[in-house]
Amino acid sequence: MKKITFIVFLALVFQVAAQAQTSSSKQETLEIHQLIQESFDSLFSGYRANLVERYYSSDFLLLEQGEVWDLDFIKSYLSERSLKNNPVIRTNRFEFIKTEIFGNRAWVAYHNYATFTKEGEAPREVYWLESATALKTDQGWRLELLHSTRAELPKK
């Protein structure tokens, strides 16, 4: 009887631990998805170069259509864009395919849709298939790498 009680006890402990881990993983997955959404909204829609470190690690790289963009390049690009008159307005939408978390590291694959509008012009839609890696730091999750491949918009 003691053996059965002990086995039931162990099963309950493992079940509680699994539920806690699943809940934690769901929260971290949500944090990573929000990190991607907010980084694109603040940086590539808002052109706020001063916020780069809020979203990216110090050794961050963006692999963009065959080019390598480091933090200096990104800051310069965003600063330049922020000075333009009649700027393009970018609206971002993401569909997450898969997110995997391993301790303080994560990777995510997703569809990135952007609608670009500019006064006096018809809206333009662009689509990328992307992946990212992230690192959990004392300040929260930070993106380490984005890999972006431009793709054709899915047929409607």
Short mmCIF file of C-alpha atoms in Angstrom, two decimals:
data_model
loop_
_atom_site.label_atom_id
_atom_site.label_comp_id
_atom_site.label_asym_id
_atom_site.label_seq_id
_atom_site.Cartn_x
_atom_site.Cartn_y
_atom_site.Cartn_z
CA MET A 1 0.00 0.00 0.00
CA LYS A 2 2.87 2.36 0.82
CA LYS A 3 4.34 1.63 -2.59
CA ILE A 4 1.08 2.54 -4.38
CA THR A 5 0.69 5.73 -2.32
CA PHE A 6 4.27 6.72 -3.16
CA ILE A 7 3.70 6.09 -6.88
CA VAL A 8 0.49 8.17 -6.84
CA PHE A 9 2.35 10.93 -4.98
CA LEU A 10 5.16 10.94 -7.58
CA ALA A 11 2.63 11.04 -10.42
CA LEU A 12 0.95 14.07 -8.85
CA VAL A 13 4.29 15.83 -8.34
CA PHE A 14 5.24 15.26 -11.99
CA GLN A 15 1.81 16.43 -13.18
CA VAL A 16 2.05 19.68 -11.16
CA ALA A 17 5.61 20.26 -12.40
CA ALA A 18 4.55 19.69 -16.02
CA GLN A 19 1.63 22.11 -15.67
CA ALA A 20 3.89 24.77 -14.15
CA GLN A 21 6.44 24.30 -16.96
CA THR A 22 3.72 24.50 -19.63
CA SER A 23 2.33 27.69 -18.08
CA SER A 24 5.82 29.18 -17.91
CA SER A 25 6.53 28.17 -21.52
CA LYS A 26 3.25 29.75 -22.68
CA GLN A 27 4.15 32.99 -20.89
CA GLU A 28 7.65 33.04 -22.38
CA THR A 29 6.29 32.25 -25.85
CA LEU A 30 3.92 35.20 -25.51
CA GLU A 31 6.83 37.41 -24.36
CA ILE A 32 8.90 36.42 -27.41
CA HIS A 33 6.00 37.04 -29.80
CA GLN A 34 5.42 40.44 -28.20
CA LEU A 35 9.14 41.20 -28.49
CA ILE A 36 9.01 40.60 -32.24
CA GLN A 37 5.80 42.61 -32.72
CA GLU A 38 6.98 45.53 -30.58
CA SER A 39 10.46 45.59 -32.14
CA PHE A 40 9.04 45.91 -35.64
CA ASP A 41 6.44 48.47 -34.52
CA SER A 42 9.00 50.63 -32.68
CA LEU A 43 11.94 50.24 -35.04
CA PHE A 44 10.79 49.55 -38.59
CA SER A 45 7.48 51.39 -38.31
CA GLY A 46 8.41 54.10 -35.79
CA TYR A 47 12.05 54.52 -36.91
CA ARG A 48 13.11 54.91 -33.26
CA ALA A 49 16.84 54.14 -33.37
CA ASN A 50 17.17 55.01 -29.68
CA LEU A 51 15.17 51.86 -28.79
CA VAL A 52 17.38 49.32 -30.57
CA GLU A 53 18.96 48.03 -27.33
CA ARG A 54 15.50 47.43 -25.83
CA TYR A 55 14.90 44.71 -28.40
CA TYR A 56 18.29 43.51 -29.66
CA SER A 57 21.36 41.97 -28.03
CA SER A 58 24.66 43.83 -28.36
CA ASP A 59 25.85 41.38 -31.05
CA PHE A 60 22.55 41.30 -32.97
CA LEU A 61 22.54 40.58 -36.71
CA LEU A 62 19.79 40.85 -39.29
CA LEU A 63 20.22 38.75 -42.43
CA GLU A 64 18.07 40.69 -44.89
CA GLN A 65 17.75 39.54 -48.52
CA GLY A 66 21.42 38.56 -48.79
CA GLU A 67 22.74 41.49 -46.73
CA VAL A 68 24.12 41.51 -43.19
CA TRP A 69 22.85 44.36 -41.02
CA ASP A 70 24.55 44.96 -37.66
CA LEU A 71 23.44 47.40 -34.94
CA ASP A 72 25.35 50.35 -36.39
CA PHE A 73 23.82 49.82 -39.82
CA ILE A 74 20.31 49.46 -38.35
CA LYS A 75 20.65 52.62 -36.22
CA SER A 76 21.89 54.58 -39.24
CA TYR A 77 19.07 53.21 -41.42
CA LEU A 78 16.42 54.10 -38.83
CA SER A 79 17.85 57.57 -38.16
CA GLU A 80 17.93 58.31 -41.88
CA ARG A 81 14.32 57.14 -42.34
CA SER A 82 13.09 59.18 -39.38
CA LEU A 83 14.21 62.43 -41.08
CA LYS A 84 12.14 61.95 -44.24
CA ASN A 85 9.17 64.22 -44.96
CA ASN A 86 5.90 62.45 -45.79
CA PRO A 87 7.19 59.15 -44.40
CA VAL A 88 5.86 55.77 -45.36
CA ILE A 89 3.56 54.30 -42.72
CA ARG A 90 4.23 50.62 -42.07
CA THR A 91 1.68 48.36 -40.37
CA ASN A 92 3.00 44.97 -39.22
CA ARG A 93 1.17 41.67 -38.81
CA PHE A 94 2.68 38.35 -37.78
CA GLU A 95 1.56 34.74 -37.95
CA PHE A 96 3.77 32.59 -35.76
CA ILE A 97 4.56 29.13 -37.09
CA LYS A 98 6.60 27.60 -34.29
CA THR A 99 8.40 28.74 -31.15
CA GLU A 100 10.84 26.60 -29.19
CA ILE A 101 12.35 27.60 -25.84
CA PHE A 102 15.38 25.91 -24.30
CA GLY A 103 16.19 27.52 -20.95
CA ASN A 104 17.38 31.06 -21.66
CA ARG A 105 17.43 30.62 -25.46
CA ALA A 106 14.63 30.47 -28.00
CA TRP A 107 13.98 30.32 -31.71
CA VAL A 108 10.85 31.23 -33.59
CA ALA A 109 9.62 30.94 -37.18
CA TYR A 110 6.91 33.25 -38.47
CA HIS A 111 5.23 34.98 -41.40
CA ASN A 112 5.79 38.75 -41.45
CA TYR A 113 3.25 40.85 -43.37
CA ALA A 114 3.64 44.60 -43.78
CA THR A 115 1.36 47.12 -45.38
CA PHE A 116 3.07 50.31 -46.53
CA THR A 117 0.98 53.44 -47.06
CA LYS A 118 2.08 56.88 -48.13
CA GLU A 119 -0.03 59.94 -48.68
CA GLY A 120 -1.24 60.07 -52.26
CA GLU A 121 -0.22 56.49 -53.11
CA ALA A 122 -1.97 53.12 -53.10
CA PRO A 123 -1.06 50.80 -50.19
CA ARG A 124 1.60 48.22 -50.92
CA GLU A 125 1.78 44.82 -49.18
CA VAL A 126 5.00 42.92 -48.61
CA TYR A 127 5.53 39.47 -47.11
CA TRP A 128 8.59 37.81 -45.59
CA LEU A 129 9.19 34.36 -44.18
CA GLU A 130 11.42 34.86 -41.15
CA SER A 131 13.12 33.19 -38.24
CA ALA A 132 14.70 34.61 -35.11
CA THR A 133 16.75 33.57 -32.13
CA ALA A 134 16.41 35.21 -28.74
CA LEU A 135 18.31 35.24 -25.46
CA LYS A 136 16.76 35.79 -22.04
CA THR A 137 18.77 38.42 -20.17
CA ASP A 138 18.39 40.20 -16.84
CA GLN A 139 16.44 42.87 -18.76
CA GLY A 140 14.15 40.32 -20.45
CA TRP A 141 14.22 38.66 -23.86
CA ARG A 142 16.45 40.19 -26.55
CA LEU A 143 16.64 39.18 -30.19
CA GLU A 144 20.08 37.93 -31.29
CA LEU A 145 19.42 37.11 -34.93
CA LEU A 146 16.70 37.72 -37.49
CA HIS A 147 16.78 35.96 -40.84
CA SER A 148 14.44 37.43 -43.40
CA THR A 149 13.49 36.04 -46.81
CA ARG A 150 11.17 38.04 -49.02
CA ALA A 151 8.42 35.88 -50.46
CA GLU A 152 5.37 36.25 -52.67
CA LEU A 153 2.13 37.08 -50.94
CA PRO A 154 -0.13 34.05 -50.57
CA LYS A 155 -3.01 33.97 -53.05
CA LYS A 156 -6.31 35.17 -51.62
#
